[in-house]
PDB file of C-alpha atoms in Angstrom:
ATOM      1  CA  UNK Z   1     -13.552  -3.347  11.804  1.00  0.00           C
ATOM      2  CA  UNK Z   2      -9.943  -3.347  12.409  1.00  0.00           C
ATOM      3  CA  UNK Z   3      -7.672  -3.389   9.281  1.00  0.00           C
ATOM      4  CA  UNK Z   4      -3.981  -4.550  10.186  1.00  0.00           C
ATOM      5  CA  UNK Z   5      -0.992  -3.761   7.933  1.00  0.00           C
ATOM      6  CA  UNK Z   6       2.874  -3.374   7.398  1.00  0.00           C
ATOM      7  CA  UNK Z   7       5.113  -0.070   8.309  1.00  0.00           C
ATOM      8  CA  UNK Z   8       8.065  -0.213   6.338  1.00  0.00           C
ATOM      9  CA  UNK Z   9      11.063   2.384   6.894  1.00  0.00           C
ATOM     10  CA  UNK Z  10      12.548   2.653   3.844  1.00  0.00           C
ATOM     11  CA  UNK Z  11      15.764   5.208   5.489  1.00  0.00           C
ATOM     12  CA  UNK Z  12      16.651   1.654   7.644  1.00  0.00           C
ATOM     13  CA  UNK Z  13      16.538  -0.637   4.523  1.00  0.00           C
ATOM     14  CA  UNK Z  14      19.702  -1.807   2.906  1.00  0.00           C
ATOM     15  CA  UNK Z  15      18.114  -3.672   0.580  1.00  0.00           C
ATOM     16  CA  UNK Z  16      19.829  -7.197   1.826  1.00  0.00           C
ATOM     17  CA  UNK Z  17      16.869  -8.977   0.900  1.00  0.00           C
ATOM     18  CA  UNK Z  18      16.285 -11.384   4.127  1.00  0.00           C
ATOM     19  CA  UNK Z  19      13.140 -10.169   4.219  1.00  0.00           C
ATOM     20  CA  UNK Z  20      12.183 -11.614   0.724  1.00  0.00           C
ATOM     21  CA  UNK Z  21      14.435 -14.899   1.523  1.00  0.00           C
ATOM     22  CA  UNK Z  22      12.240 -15.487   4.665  1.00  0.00           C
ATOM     23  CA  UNK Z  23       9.110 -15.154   3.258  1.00  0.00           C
ATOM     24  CA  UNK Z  24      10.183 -17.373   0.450  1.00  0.00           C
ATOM     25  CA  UNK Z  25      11.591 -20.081   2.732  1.00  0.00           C
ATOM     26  CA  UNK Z  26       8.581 -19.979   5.335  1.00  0.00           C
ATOM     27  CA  UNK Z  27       5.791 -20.044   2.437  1.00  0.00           C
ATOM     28  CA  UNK Z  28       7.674 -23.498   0.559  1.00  0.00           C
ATOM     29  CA  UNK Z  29       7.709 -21.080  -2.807  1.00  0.00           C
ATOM     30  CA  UNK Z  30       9.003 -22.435  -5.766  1.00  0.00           C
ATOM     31  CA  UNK Z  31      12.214 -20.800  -8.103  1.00  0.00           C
ATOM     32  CA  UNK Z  32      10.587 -17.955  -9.281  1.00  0.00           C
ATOM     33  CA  UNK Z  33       7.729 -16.843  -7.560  1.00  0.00           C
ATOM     34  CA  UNK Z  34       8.152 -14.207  -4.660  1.00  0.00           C
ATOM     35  CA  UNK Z  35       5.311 -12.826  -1.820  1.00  0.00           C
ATOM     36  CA  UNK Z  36       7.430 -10.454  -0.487  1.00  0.00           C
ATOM     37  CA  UNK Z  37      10.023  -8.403  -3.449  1.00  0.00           C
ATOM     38  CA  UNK Z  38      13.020  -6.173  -2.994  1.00  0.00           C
ATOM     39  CA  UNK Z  39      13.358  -3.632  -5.772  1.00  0.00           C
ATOM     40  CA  UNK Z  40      16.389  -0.988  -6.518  1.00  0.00           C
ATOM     41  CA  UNK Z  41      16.125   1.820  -8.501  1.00  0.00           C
ATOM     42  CA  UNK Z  42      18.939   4.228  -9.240  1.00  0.00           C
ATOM     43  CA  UNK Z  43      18.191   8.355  -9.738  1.00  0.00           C
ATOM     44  CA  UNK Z  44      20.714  10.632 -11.173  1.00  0.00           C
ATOM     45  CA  UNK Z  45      23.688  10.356 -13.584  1.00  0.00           C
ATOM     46  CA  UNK Z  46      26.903   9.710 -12.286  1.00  0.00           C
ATOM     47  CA  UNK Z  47      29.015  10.992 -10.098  1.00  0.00           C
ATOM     48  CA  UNK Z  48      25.615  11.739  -8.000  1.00  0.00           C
ATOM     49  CA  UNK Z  49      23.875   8.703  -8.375  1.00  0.00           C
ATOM     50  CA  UNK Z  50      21.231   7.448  -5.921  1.00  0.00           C
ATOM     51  CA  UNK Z  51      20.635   4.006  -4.723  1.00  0.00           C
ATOM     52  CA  UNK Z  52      17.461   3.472  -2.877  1.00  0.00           C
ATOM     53  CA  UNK Z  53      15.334   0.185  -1.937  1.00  0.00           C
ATOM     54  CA  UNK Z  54      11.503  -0.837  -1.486  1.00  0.00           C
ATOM     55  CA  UNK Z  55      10.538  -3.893   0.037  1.00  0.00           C
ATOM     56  CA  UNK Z  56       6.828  -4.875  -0.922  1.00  0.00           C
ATOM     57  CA  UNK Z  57       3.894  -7.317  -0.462  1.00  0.00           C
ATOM     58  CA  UNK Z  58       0.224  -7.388  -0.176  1.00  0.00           C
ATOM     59  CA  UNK Z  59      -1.035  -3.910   1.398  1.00  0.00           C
ATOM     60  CA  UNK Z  60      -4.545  -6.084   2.787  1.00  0.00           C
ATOM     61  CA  UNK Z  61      -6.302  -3.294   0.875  1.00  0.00           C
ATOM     62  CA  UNK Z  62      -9.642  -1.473   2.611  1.00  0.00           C
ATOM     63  CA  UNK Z  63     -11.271  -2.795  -1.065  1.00  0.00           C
ATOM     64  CA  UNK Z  64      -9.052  -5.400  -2.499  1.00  0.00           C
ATOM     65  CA  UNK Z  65      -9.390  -5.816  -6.343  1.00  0.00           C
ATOM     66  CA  UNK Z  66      -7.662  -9.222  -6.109  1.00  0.00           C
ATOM     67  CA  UNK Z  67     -11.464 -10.177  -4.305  1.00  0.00           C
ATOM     68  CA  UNK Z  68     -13.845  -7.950  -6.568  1.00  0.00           C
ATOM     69  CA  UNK Z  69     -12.368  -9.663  -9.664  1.00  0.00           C
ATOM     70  CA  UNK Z  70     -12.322 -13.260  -8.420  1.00  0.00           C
ATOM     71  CA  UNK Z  71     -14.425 -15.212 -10.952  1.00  0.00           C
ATOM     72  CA  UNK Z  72     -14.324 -18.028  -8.434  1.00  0.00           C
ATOM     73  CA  UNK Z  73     -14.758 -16.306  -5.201  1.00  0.00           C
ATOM     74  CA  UNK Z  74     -10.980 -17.396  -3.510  1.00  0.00           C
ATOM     75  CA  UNK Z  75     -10.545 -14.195  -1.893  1.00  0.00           C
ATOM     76  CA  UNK Z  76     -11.743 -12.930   1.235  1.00  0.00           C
ATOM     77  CA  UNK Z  77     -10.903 -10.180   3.834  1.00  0.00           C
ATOM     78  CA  UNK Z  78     -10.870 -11.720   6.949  1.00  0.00           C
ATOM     79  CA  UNK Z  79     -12.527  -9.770  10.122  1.00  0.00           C
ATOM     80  CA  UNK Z  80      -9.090  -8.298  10.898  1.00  0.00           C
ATOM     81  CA  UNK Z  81      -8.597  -6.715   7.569  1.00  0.00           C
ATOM     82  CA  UNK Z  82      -6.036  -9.649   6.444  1.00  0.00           C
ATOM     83  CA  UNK Z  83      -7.048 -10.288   2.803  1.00  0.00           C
ATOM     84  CA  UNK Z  84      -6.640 -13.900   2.353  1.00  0.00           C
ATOM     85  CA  UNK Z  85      -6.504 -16.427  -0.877  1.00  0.00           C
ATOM     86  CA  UNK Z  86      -8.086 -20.084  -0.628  1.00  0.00           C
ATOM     87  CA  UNK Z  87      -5.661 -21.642  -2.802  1.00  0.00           C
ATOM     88  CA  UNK Z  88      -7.915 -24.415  -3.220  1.00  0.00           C
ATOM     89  CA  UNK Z  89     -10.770 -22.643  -4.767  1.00  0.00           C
ATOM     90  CA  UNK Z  90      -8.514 -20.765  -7.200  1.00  0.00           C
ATOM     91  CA  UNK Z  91      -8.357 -22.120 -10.911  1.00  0.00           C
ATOM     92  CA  UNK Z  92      -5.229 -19.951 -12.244  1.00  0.00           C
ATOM     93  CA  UNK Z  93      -6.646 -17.995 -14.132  1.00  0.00           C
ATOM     94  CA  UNK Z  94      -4.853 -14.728 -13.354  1.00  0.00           C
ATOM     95  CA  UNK Z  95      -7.555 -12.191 -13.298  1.00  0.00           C
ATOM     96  CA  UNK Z  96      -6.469 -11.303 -10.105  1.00  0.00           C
ATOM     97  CA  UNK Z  97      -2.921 -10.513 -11.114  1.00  0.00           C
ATOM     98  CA  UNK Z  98      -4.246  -7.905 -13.503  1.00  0.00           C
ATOM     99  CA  UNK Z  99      -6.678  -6.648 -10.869  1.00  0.00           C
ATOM    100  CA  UNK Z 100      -4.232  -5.845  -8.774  1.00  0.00           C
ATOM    101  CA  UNK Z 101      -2.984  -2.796  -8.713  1.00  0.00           C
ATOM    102  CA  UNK Z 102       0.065  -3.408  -7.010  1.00  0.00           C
ATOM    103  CA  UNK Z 103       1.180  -6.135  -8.701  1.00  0.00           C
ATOM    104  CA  UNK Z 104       0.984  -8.396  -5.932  1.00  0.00           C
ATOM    105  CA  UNK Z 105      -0.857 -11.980  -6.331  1.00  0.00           C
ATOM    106  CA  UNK Z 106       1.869 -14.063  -8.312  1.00  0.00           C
ATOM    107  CA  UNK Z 107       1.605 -16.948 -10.157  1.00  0.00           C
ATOM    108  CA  UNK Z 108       2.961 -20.001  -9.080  1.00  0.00           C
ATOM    109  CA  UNK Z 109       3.043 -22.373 -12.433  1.00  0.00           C
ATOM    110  CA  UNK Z 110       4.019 -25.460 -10.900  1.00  0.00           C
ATOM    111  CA  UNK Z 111       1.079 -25.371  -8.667  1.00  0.00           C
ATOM    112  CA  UNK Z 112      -0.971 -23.824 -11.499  1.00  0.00           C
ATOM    113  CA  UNK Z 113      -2.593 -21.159  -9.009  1.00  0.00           C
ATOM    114  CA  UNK Z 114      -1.599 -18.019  -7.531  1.00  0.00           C
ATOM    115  CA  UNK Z 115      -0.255 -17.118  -4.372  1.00  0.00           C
ATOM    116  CA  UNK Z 116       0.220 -13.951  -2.495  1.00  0.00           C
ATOM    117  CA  UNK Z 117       1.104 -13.214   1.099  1.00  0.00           C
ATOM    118  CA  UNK Z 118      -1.111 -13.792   4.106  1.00  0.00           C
ATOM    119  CA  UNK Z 119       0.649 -11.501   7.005  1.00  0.00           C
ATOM    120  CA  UNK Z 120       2.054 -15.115   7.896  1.00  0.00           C
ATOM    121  CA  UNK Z 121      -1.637 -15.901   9.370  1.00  0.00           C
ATOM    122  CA  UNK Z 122      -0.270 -19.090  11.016  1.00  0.00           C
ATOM    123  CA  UNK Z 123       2.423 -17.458  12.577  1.00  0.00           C
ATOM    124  CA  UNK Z 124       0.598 -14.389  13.934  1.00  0.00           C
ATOM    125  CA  UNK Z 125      -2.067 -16.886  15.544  1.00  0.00           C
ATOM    126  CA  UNK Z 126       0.350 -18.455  17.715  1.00  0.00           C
ATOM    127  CA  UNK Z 127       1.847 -15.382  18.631  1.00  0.00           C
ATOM    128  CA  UNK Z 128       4.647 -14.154  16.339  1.00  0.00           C
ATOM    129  CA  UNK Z 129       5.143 -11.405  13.600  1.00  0.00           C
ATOM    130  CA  UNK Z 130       5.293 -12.492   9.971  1.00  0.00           C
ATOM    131  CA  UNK Z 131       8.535 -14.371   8.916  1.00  0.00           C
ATOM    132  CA  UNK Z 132       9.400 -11.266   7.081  1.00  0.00           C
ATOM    133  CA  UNK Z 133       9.558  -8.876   9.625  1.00  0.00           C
ATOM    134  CA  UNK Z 134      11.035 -11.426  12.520  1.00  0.00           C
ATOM    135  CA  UNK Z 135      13.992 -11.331   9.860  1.00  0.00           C
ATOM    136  CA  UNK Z 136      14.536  -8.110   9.227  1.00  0.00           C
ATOM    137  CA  UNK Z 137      18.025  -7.614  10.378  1.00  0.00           C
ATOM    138  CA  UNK Z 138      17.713  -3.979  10.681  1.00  0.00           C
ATOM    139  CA  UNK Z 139      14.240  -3.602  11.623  1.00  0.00           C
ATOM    140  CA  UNK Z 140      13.408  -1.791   8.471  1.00  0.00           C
ATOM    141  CA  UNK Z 141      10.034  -3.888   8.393  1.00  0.00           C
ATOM    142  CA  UNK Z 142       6.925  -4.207  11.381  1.00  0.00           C
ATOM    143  CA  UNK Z 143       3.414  -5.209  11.258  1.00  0.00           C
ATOM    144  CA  UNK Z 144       0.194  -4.408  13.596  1.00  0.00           C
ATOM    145  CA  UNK Z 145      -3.188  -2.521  13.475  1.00  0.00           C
ATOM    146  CA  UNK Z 146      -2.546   0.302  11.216  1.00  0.00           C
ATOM    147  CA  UNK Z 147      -4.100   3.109  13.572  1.00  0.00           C
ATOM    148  CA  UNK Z 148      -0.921   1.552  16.205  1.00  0.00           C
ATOM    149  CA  UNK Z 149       1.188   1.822  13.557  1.00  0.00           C
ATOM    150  CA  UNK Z 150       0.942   5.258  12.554  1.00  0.00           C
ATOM    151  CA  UNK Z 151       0.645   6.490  16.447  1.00  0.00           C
ATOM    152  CA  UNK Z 152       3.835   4.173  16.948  1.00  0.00           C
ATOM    153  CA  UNK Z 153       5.854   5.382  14.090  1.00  0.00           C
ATOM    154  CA  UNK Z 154       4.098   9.145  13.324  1.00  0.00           C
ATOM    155  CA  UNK Z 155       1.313  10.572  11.092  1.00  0.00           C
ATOM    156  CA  UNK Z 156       3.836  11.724   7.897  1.00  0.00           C
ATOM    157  CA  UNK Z 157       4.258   8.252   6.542  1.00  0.00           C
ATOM    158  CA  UNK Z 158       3.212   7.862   3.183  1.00  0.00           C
ATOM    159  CA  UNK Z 159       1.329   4.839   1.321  1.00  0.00           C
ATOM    160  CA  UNK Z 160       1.952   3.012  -1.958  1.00  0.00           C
ATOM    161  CA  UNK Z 161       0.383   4.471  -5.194  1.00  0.00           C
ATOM    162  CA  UNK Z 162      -1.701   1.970  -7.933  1.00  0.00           C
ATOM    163  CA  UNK Z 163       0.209   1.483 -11.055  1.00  0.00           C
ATOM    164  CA  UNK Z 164      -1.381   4.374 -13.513  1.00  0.00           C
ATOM    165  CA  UNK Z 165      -4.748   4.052 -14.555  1.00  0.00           C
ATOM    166  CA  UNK Z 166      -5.800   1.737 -11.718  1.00  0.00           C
ATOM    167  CA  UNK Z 167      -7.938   2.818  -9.225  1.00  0.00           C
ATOM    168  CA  UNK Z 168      -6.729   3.649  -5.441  1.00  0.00           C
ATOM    169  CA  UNK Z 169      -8.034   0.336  -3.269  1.00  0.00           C
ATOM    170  CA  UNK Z 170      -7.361   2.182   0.408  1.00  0.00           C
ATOM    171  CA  UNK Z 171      -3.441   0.396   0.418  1.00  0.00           C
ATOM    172  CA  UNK Z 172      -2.815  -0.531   4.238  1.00  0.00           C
ATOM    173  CA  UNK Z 173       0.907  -0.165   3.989  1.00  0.00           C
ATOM    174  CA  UNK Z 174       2.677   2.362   5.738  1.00  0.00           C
ATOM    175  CA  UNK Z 175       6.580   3.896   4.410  1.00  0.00           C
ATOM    176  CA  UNK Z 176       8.456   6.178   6.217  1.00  0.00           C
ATOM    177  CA  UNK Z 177      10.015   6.981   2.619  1.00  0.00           C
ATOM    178  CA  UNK Z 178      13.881   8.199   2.005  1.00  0.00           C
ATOM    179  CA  UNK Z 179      13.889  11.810   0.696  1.00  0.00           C
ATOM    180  CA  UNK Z 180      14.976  10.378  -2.916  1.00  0.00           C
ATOM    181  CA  UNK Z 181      12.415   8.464  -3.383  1.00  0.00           C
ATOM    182  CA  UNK Z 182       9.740  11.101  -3.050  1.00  0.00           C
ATOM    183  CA  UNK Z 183      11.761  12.934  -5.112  1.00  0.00           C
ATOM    184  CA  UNK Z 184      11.873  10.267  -7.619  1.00  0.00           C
ATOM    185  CA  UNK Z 185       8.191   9.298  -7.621  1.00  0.00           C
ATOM    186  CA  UNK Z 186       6.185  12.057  -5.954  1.00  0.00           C
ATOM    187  CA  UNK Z 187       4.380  11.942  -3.262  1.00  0.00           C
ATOM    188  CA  UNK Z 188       4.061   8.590  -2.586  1.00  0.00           C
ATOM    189  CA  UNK Z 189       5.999   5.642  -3.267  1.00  0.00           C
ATOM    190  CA  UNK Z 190       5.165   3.041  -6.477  1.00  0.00           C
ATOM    191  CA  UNK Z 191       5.892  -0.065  -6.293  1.00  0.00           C
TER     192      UNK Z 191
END
């Protein structure tokens, strides 16, 4: 089975946030609810303080919690490895946001379901890359079969780490990380 994913190089990010703003505009989402999130976090005291960036989404996990905790079965991972929500079938519950390790599926209250990203299926069927990396001004941000991506981009990348206590689902995202982050978190990058 192939298993597609995202490469993110955290060293190019400025943390601009047109990556988040496209994914919002192309998915309609309403004030409030992201796919795609920017985050900041600041090491050291000052003078030497550290500004670093992570731009995350769905990793389209190898076992995706989000679809072993579905009471109503709205998850599936698609024959490409694109885990997928049928926003029709799902009943808001939320049991997939706690699944999650990530954090990823968000609620969207107005619609009284939850949403998370797709890779930008639509888009990718006739042809392009998800709105998020197409917009990536500094081309921080690419997306592909993950064995490509890690021949493309080289075998020391890292992955992102479950929040603690939740078990590791086989994340398909790949960071080449900033030296201050691994320092900050360890050996892999939390979201």
């Amino acid at each position: 089975m192939a298993q597609i994913g995202f490469y993110y190089n955290q060293k190019m990010c400025s943390g601009c946030k047109t990556c988040q703003v496209a994914c919002k505009d192309k998915n309609r989402l309403n004030v409030g609810t992201v796919l795609r999130e920017v985050r900041s976090y600041t090491t050291g005291t000052y003078p030497n303080v550290n500004l670093y960036f992570y731009s995350a989404t769905c990793n389209h996990c190898d076992t995706p919690a989000c679809a072993e905790k579905c009471p109503v079965g709205a998850y599936e991972k698609r024959e490409d490895g694109t885990v997928v929500q049928d926003p029709d079938k799902c009943i808001g519950c939320g049991t997939c946001i706690k699944a999650c390790p990530y954090g990823v599926p968000r609620e969207d209250a107005e619609k009284g379901c939850t949403r998370k990203c797709d890779g930008c299926i639509e888009l990718r069927e006739a042809g392009y890359l998800p709105a998020c990396v197409e917009a990536c001004p500094y081309r921080a941000l690419d997306f592909g079969d993950v064995d490509e991506l890690r021949e493309k981009y080289g075998a020391d990348l890292v992955t992102s780490l479950p929040a603690q206590g939740q078990g590791d689902t086989g994340p398909n995202t790949l960071i080449n990380p900033r030296k201050i982050a691994l320092e900050d978190v360890g050996t892999a990058i939390m979201l």
